[in-house]
CSV table of C-alpha atoms in Angstrom, one decimal:
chain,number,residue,atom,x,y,z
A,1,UNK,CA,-34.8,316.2,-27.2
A,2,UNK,CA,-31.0,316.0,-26.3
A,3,UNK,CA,-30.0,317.7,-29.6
A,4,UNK,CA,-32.0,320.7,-28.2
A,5,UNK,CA,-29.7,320.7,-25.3
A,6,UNK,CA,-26.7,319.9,-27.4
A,7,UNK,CA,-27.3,322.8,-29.5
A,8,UNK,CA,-27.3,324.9,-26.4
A,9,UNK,CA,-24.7,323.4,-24.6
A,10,UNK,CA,-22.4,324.1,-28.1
A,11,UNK,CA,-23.1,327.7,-28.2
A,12,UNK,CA,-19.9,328.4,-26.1
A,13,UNK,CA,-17.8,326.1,-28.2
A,14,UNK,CA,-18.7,327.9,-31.3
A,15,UNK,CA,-16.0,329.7,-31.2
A,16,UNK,CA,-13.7,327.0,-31.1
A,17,UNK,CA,-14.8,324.6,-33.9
A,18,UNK,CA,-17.0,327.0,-36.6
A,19,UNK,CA,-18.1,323.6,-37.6
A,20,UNK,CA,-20.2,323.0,-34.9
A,21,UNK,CA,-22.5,326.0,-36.0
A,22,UNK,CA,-24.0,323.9,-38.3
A,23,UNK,CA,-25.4,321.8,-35.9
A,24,UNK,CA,-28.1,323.6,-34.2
A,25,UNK,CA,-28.5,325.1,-38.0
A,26,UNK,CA,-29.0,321.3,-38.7
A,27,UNK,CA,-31.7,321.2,-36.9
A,28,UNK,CA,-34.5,322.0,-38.9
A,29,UNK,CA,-32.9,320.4,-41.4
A,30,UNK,CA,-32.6,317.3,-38.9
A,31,UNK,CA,-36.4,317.1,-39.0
A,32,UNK,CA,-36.0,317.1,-42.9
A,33,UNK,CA,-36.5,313.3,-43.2
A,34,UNK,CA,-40.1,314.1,-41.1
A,35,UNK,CA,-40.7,317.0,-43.4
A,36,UNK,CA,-40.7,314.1,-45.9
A,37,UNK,CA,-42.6,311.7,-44.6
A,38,UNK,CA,-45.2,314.4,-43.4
A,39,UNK,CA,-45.0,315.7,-47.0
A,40,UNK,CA,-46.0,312.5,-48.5
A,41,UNK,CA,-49.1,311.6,-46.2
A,42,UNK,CA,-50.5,315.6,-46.3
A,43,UNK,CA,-49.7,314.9,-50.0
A,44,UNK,CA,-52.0,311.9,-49.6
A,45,UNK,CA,-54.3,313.8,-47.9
A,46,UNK,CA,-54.1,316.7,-50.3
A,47,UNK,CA,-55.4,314.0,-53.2
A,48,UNK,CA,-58.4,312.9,-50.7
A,49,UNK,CA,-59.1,316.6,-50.5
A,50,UNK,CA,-58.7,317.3,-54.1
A,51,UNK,CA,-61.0,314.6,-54.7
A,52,UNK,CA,-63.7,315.9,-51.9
A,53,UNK,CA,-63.3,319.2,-53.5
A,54,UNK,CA,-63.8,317.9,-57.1
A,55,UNK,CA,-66.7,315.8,-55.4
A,56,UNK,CA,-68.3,318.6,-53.8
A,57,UNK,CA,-68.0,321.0,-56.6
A,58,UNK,CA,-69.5,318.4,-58.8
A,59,UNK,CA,-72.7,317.8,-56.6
A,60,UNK,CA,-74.8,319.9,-57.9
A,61,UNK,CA,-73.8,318.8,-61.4
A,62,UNK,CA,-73.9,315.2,-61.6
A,63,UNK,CA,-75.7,313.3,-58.9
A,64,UNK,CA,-74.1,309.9,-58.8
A,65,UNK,CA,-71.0,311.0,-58.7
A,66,UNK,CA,-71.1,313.1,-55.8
A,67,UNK,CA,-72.9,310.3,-54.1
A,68,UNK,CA,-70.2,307.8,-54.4
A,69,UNK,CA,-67.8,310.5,-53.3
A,70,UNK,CA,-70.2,311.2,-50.4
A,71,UNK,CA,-70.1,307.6,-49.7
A,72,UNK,CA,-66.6,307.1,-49.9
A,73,UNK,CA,-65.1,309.7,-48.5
A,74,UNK,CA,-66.4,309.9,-45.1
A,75,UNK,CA,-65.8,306.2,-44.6
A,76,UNK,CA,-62.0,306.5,-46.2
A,77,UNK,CA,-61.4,309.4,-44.1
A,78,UNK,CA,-62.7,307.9,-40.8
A,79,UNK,CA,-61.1,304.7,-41.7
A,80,UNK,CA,-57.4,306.5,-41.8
A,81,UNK,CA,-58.2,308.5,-38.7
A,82,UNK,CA,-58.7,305.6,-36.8
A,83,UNK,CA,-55.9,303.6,-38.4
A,84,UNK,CA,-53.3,306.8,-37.2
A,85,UNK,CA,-55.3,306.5,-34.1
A,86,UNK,CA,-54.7,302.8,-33.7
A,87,UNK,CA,-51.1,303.3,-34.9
A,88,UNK,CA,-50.3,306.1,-32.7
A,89,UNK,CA,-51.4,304.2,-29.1
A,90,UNK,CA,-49.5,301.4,-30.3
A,91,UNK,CA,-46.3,303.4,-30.9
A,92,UNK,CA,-46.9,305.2,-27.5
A,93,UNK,CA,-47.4,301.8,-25.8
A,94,UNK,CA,-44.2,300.5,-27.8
A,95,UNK,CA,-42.5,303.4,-26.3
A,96,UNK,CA,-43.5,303.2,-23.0
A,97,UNK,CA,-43.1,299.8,-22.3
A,98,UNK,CA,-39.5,299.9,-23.9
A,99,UNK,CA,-38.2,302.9,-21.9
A,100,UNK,CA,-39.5,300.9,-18.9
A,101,UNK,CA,-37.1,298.0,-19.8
A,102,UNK,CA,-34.1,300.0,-21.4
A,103,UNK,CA,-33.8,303.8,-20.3
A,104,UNK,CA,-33.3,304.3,-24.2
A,105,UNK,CA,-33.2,308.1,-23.8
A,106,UNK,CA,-30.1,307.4,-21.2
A,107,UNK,CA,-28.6,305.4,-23.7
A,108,UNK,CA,-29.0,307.3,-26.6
A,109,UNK,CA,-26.6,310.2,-24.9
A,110,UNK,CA,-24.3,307.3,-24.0
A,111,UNK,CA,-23.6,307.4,-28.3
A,112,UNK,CA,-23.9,310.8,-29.2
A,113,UNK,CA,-20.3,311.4,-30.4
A,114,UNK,CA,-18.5,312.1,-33.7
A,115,UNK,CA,-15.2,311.1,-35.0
A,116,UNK,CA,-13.2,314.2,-33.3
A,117,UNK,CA,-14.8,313.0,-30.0
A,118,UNK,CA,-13.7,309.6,-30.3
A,119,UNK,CA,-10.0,310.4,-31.4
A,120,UNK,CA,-9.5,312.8,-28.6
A,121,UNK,CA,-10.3,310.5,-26.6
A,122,UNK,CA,-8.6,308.1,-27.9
A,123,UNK,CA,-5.9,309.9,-27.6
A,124,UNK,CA,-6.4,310.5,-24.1
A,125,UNK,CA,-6.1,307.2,-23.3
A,126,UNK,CA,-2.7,306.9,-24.9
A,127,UNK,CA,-1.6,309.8,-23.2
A,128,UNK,CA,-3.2,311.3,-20.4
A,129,UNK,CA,-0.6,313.0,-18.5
A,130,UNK,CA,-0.5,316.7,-20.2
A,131,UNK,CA,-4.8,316.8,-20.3
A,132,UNK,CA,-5.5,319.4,-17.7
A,133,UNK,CA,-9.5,319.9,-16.7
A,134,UNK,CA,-11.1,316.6,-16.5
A,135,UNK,CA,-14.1,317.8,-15.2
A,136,UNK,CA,-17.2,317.0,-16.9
A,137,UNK,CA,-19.1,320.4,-18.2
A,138,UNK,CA,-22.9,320.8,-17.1
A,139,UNK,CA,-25.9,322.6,-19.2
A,140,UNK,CA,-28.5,323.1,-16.7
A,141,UNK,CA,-28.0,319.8,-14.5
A,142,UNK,CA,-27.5,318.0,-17.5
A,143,UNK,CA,-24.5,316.5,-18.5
A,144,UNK,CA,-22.9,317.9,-21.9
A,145,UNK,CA,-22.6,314.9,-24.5
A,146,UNK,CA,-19.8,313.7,-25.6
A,147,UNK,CA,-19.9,314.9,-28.8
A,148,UNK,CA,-19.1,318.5,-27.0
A,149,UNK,CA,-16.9,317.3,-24.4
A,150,UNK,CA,-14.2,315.0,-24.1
A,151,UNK,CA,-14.3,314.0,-20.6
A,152,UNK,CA,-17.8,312.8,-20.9
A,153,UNK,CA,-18.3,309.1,-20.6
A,154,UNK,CA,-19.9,307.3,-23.8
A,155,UNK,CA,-20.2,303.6,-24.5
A,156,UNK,CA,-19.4,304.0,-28.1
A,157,UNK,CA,-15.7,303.5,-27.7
A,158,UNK,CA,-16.2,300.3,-24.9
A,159,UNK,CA,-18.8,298.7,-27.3
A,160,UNK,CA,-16.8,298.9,-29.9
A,161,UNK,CA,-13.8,298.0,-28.1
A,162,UNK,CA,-15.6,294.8,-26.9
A,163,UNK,CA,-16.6,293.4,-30.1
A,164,UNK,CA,-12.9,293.9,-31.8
A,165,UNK,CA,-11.6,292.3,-28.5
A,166,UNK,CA,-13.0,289.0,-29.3
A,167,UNK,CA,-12.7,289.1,-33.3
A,168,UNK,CA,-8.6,290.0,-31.8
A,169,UNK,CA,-8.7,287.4,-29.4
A,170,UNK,CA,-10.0,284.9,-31.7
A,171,UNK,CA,-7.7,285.8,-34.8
A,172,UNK,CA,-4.6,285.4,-31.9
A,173,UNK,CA,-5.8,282.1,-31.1
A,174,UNK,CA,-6.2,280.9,-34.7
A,175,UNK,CA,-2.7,282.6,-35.8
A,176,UNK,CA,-1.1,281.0,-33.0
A,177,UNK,CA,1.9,278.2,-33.0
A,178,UNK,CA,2.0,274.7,-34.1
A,179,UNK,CA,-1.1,273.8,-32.0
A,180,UNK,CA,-4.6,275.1,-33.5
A,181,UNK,CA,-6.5,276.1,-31.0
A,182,UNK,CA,-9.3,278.0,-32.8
A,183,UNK,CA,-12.6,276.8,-32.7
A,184,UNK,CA,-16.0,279.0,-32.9
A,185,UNK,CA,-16.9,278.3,-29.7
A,186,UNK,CA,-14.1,279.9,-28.0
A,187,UNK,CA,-15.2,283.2,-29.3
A,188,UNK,CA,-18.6,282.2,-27.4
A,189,UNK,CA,-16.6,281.7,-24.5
A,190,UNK,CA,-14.3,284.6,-24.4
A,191,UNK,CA,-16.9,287.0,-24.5
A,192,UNK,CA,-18.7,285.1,-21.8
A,193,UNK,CA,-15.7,285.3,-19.8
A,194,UNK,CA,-14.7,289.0,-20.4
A,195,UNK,CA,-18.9,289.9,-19.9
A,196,UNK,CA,-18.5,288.0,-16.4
A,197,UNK,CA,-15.4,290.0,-15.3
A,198,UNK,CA,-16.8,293.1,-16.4
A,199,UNK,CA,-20.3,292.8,-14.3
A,200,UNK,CA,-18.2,291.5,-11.6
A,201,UNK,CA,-16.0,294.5,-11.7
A,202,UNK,CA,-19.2,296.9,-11.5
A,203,UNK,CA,-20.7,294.5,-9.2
A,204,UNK,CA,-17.9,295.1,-6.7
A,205,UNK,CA,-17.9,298.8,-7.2
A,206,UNK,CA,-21.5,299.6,-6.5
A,207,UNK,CA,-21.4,297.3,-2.8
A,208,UNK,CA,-18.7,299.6,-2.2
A,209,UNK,CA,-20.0,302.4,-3.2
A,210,UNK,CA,-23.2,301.7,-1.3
A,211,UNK,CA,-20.7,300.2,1.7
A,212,UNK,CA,-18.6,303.6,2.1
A,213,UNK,CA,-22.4,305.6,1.4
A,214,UNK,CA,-20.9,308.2,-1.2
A,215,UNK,CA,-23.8,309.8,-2.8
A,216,UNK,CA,-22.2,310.4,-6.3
A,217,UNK,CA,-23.7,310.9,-9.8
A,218,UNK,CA,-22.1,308.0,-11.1
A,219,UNK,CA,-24.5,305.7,-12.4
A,220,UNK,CA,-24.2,302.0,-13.4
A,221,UNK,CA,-23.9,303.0,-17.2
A,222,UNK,CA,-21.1,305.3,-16.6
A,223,UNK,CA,-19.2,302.4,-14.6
A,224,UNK,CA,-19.6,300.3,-17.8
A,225,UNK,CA,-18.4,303.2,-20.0
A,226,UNK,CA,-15.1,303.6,-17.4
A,227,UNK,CA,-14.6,300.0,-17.1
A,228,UNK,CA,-14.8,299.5,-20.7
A,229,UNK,CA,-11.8,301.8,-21.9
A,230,UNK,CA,-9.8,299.2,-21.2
A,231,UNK,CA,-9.9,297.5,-23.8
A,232,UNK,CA,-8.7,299.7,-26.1
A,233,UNK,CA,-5.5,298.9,-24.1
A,234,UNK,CA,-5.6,295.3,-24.2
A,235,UNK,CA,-6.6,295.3,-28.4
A,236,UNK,CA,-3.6,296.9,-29.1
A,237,UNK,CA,-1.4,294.8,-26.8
A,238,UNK,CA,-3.0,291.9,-28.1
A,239,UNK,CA,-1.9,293.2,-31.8
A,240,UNK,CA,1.6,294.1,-30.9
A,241,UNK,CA,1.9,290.4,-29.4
A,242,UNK,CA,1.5,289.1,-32.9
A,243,UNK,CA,3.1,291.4,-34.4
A,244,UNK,CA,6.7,291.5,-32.7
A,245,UNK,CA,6.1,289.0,-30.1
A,246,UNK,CA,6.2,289.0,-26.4
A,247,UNK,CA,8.2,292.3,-25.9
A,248,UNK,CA,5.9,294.1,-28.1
A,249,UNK,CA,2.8,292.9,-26.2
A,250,UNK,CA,4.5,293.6,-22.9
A,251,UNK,CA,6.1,297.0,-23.9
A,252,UNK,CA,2.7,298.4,-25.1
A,253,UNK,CA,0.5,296.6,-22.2
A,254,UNK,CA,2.8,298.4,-20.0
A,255,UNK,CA,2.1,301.7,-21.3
A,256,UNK,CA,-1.6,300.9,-21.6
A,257,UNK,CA,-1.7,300.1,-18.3
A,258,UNK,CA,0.2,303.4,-16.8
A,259,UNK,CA,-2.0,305.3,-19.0
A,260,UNK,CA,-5.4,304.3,-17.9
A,261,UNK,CA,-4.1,304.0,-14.1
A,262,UNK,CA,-3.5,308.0,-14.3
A,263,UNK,CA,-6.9,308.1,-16.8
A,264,UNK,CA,-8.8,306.6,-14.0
A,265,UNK,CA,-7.9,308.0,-11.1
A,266,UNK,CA,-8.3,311.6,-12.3
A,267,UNK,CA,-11.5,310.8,-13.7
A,268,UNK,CA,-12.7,308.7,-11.1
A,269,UNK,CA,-11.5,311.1,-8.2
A,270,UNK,CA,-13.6,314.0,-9.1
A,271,UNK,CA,-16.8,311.6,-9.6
A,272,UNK,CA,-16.4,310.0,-5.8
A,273,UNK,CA,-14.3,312.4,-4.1
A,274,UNK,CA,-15.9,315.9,-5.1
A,275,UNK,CA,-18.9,315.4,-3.2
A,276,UNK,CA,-16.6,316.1,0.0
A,277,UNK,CA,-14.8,318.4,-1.3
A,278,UNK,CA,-17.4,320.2,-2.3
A,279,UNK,CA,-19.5,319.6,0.9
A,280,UNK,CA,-17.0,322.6,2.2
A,281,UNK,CA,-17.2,321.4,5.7
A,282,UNK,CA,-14.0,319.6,6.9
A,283,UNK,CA,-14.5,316.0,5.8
A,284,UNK,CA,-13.8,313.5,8.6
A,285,UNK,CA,-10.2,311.6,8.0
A,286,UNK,CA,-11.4,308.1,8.1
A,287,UNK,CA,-14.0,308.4,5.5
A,288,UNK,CA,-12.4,310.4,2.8
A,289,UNK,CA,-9.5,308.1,3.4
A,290,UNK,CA,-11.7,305.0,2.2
A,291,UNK,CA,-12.9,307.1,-0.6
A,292,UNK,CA,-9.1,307.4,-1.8
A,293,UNK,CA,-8.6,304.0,-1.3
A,294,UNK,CA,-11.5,303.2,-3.3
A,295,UNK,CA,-10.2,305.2,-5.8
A,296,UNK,CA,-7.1,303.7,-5.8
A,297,UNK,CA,-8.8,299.9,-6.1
A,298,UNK,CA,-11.0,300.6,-8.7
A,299,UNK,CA,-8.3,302.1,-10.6
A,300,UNK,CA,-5.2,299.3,-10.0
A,301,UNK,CA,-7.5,296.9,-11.1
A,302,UNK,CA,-7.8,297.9,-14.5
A,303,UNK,CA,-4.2,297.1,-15.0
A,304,UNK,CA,-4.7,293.7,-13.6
A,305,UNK,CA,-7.7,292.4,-15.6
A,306,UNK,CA,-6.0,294.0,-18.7
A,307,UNK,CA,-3.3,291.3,-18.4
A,308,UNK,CA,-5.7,288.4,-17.0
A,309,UNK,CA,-7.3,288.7,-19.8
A,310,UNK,CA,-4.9,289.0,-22.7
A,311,UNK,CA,-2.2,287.1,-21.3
A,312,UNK,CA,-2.9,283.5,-22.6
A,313,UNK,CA,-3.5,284.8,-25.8
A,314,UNK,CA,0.4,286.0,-26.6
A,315,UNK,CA,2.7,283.7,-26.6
B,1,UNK,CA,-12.3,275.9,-16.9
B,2,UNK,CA,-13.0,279.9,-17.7
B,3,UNK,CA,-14.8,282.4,-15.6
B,4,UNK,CA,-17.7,282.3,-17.5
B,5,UNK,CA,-21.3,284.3,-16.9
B,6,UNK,CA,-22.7,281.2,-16.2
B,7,UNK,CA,-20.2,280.6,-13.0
B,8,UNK,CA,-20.7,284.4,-12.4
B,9,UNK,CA,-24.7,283.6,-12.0
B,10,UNK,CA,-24.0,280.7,-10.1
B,11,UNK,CA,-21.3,282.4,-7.4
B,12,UNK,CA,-24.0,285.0,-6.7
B,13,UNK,CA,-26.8,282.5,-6.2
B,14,UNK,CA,-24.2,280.4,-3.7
B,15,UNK,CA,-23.5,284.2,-2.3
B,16,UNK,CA,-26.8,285.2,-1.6
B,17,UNK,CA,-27.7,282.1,-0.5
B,18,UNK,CA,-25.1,282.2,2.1
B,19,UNK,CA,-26.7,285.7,3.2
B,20,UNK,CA,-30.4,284.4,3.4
B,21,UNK,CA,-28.9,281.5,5.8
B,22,UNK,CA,-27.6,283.5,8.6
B,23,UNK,CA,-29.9,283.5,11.5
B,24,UNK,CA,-31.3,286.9,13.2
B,25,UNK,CA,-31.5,285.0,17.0
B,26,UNK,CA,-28.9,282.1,16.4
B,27,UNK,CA,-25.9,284.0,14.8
B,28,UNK,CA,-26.8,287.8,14.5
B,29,UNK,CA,-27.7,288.6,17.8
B,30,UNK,CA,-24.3,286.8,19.2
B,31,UNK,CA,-22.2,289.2,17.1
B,32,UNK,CA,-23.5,292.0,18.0
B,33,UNK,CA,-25.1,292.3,14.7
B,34,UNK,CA,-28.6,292.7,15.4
B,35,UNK,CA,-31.7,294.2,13.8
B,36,UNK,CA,-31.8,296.7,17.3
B,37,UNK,CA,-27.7,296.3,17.7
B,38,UNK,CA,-25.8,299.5,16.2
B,39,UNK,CA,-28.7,301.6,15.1
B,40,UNK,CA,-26.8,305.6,14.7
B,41,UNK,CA,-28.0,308.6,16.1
B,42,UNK,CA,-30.0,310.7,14.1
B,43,UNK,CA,-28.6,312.7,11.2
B,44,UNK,CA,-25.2,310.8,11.6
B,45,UNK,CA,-24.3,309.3,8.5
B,46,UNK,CA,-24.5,305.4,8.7
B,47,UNK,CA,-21.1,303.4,8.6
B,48,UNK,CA,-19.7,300.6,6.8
B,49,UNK,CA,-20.8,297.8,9.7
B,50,UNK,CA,-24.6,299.2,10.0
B,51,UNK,CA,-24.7,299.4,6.2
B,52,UNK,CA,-23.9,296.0,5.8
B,53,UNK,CA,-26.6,295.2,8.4
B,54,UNK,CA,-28.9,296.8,6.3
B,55,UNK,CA,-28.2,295.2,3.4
B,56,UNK,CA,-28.5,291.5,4.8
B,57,UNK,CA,-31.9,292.7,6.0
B,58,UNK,CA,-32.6,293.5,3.1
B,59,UNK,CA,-31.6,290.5,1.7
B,60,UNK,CA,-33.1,288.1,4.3
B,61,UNK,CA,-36.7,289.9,3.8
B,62,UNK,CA,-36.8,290.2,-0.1
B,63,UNK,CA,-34.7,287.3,-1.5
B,64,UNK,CA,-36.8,284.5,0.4
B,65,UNK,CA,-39.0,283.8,-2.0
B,66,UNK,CA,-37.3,284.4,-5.3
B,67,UNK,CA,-34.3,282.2,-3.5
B,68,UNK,CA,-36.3,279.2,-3.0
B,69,UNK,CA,-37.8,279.3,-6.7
B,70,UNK,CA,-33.7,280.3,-8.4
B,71,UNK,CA,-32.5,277.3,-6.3
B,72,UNK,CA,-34.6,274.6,-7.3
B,73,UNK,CA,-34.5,275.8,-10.9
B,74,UNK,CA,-30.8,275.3,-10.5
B,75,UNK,CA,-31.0,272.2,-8.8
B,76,UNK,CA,-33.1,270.7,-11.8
B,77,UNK,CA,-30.5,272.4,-14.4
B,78,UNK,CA,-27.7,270.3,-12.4
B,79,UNK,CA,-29.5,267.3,-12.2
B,80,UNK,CA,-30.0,267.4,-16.0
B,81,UNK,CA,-26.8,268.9,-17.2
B,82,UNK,CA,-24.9,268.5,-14.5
């Protein structure tokens, strides 16, 4: 249902990337793989009716025939209805009882990118100082996916980035010094550790959000996406560290860290501070001040946590 | 020891435990923090102090039951593996 949107939300970026024309081209061609599988049960079907046709043309012509054709046909065919009856509740239930748990359809726009998307962005967090509109396009109240635009949150990059950060963390603890310290239930326990400070981190943001009441779009899933680009920051400090030592890890931390300070605040600033901005009326002082602060907090501890946890790792 | 999720679960049971404790006559009331204390005028937007009101409240009315059953699950958990 998304890719609908997609398509339409490309149509202005045609021009840009010709590429992307093929997309909502794609599109019948995305329900190919149904086209199949409908193919194969009309084809089915098609034998059934071959066989009713054959049956019913050769009534009149040969009595028993026709009558075990009669018999079996209605049953077969009654038999399959209900079975894609039966099927078809079940895979409604499935569905309904599974979006109820996991908003799934939230998710799956969460992981709609593509390999440009994911190297801009990328290279946005390297370098974020020349990117000039970070503000996230809208089709129609929707959000544009990330696939289409590069300041739109996506857990792709965070996931990923989580995983490798423990297979790094665990390959720095095993390639360390004189004293092995690797063992497989470290790996248990630093993901524990870095999944504890990363729901502690949103934790904290949301009481504060609901403390300082700033009605923003900013849902729990996009904290998670924005909280998890930093590790992109502490893998490749991490991987410096072993490769050229403690100034390496500290030289490229360093940088990390500057970059995703600026990368946060001027991505988080329009999220929690355009709502009074764009109220028009003259905000009062006190409360946009704590929104800045907020900001400001949300943003200075990314460089922190980076270094709490990737600091026992080089040494 | 690490900051694992299992200390994170067990901070936020000792956290909203410490909420559901607080008394609405004993302690509230006495610092000016009372269910009638600091209600805004209408249409003014609520501020940090009558927030956090609201959301020990809160606490106090939902978490009463669900707190009792949490705690002695953990208090068997400790006793076991403790």
């Amino acid at each position: 249902m998304y890719t609908a949107g997609l398509a339409a939300a490309g149509t202005p970026r045609l021009r840009k990337w010709p590429s992307k024309r093929r997309i909502p081209v794609s599109q019948p061609g995305m329900a190919d793989p149904h086209q199949l599988f409908d193919d194969t049960s009309s084809a089915q079907s098609r034998g059934y009716g071959a066989q009713r046709a054959a049956g019913g043309l050769g009534y009149p012509a040969s009595s028993t025939s026709s009558q075990a054709a009669f018999l079996a046909d209605p049953v077969s065919n009654m038999a399959m209805a209900y079975g894609s009856s039966l099927a078809a509740q079940g895979k409604e239930l499935v569905d309904k009882n599974i979006d109820r748990f996991i908003p799934v359809t939230k998710l799956k726009y969460y992981f709609a990118v593509d390999t440009v998307y994911v190297g801009k962005k990328l290279g946005l967090l390297i370098f974020p100082y020349l990117h000039q509109d970070w503000e996230v396009q809208y089709q129609q109240d929707t959000p544009v996916a990330p696939r289409f635009d590069v300041n739109a949150p996506d857990l792709y990059i965070p996931a990923m980035a989580f995983i490798t950060y423990i297979l790094v963390a665990g390959l720095a603890l095993g390639t360390q010094d004189s004293a092995r310290r690797f063992s497989p239930d470290l790996l248990g326990l630093q993901a524990s550790s870095a999944l504890a400070w990363l729901a502690l981190e949103v934790l904290a943001i949301l009481l504060s959000l609901y403390l300082v009441t700033i009605n923003t779009d900013l849902t729990t899933i996009d904290l998670v996406a924005f909280l998890g680009y930093k590790y992109v920051g502490m893998i490749s400090g991490v991987l410096m560290g072993l490769l050229f030592g403690k100034t390496g890890y500290y030289l490229v931390l360093g940088w990390f860290c500057i970059s995703i300070f600026v990368f946060m605040i001027r991505t988080l600033r329009l999220k929690i501070l355009a709502e009074a901005a764009a109220e028009g009326v003259p905000v009062r002082g006190a409360r946009n001040q704590l929104r800045m602060y907020l900001t400001m907090a949300v943003a200075a501890a990314q460089p922190l946590l980076m270094y709490w946890l990737t600091f026992h790792l080089v040494r | 020891m690490a900051f694992t999720l299992y200390s994170l679960l067990q901070a936020a049971l000792l956290c909203v435990n410490a909420i559901a404790v607080l008394h609405e006559e004993r302690f509230l009331k006495n610092i000016g923090w009372g269910t009638d204390q600091g209600i805004g005028g209408f249409g003014e937007e609520p501020g940090i102090k009558s927030q956090l009101m609201n959301l020990i409240r809160s606490v106090r009315t939902v978490m009463r039951v669900p707190l009792i059953i949490v705690n002695s699950i953990a208090i068997v958990l400790l006793l076991l593996f403790g």
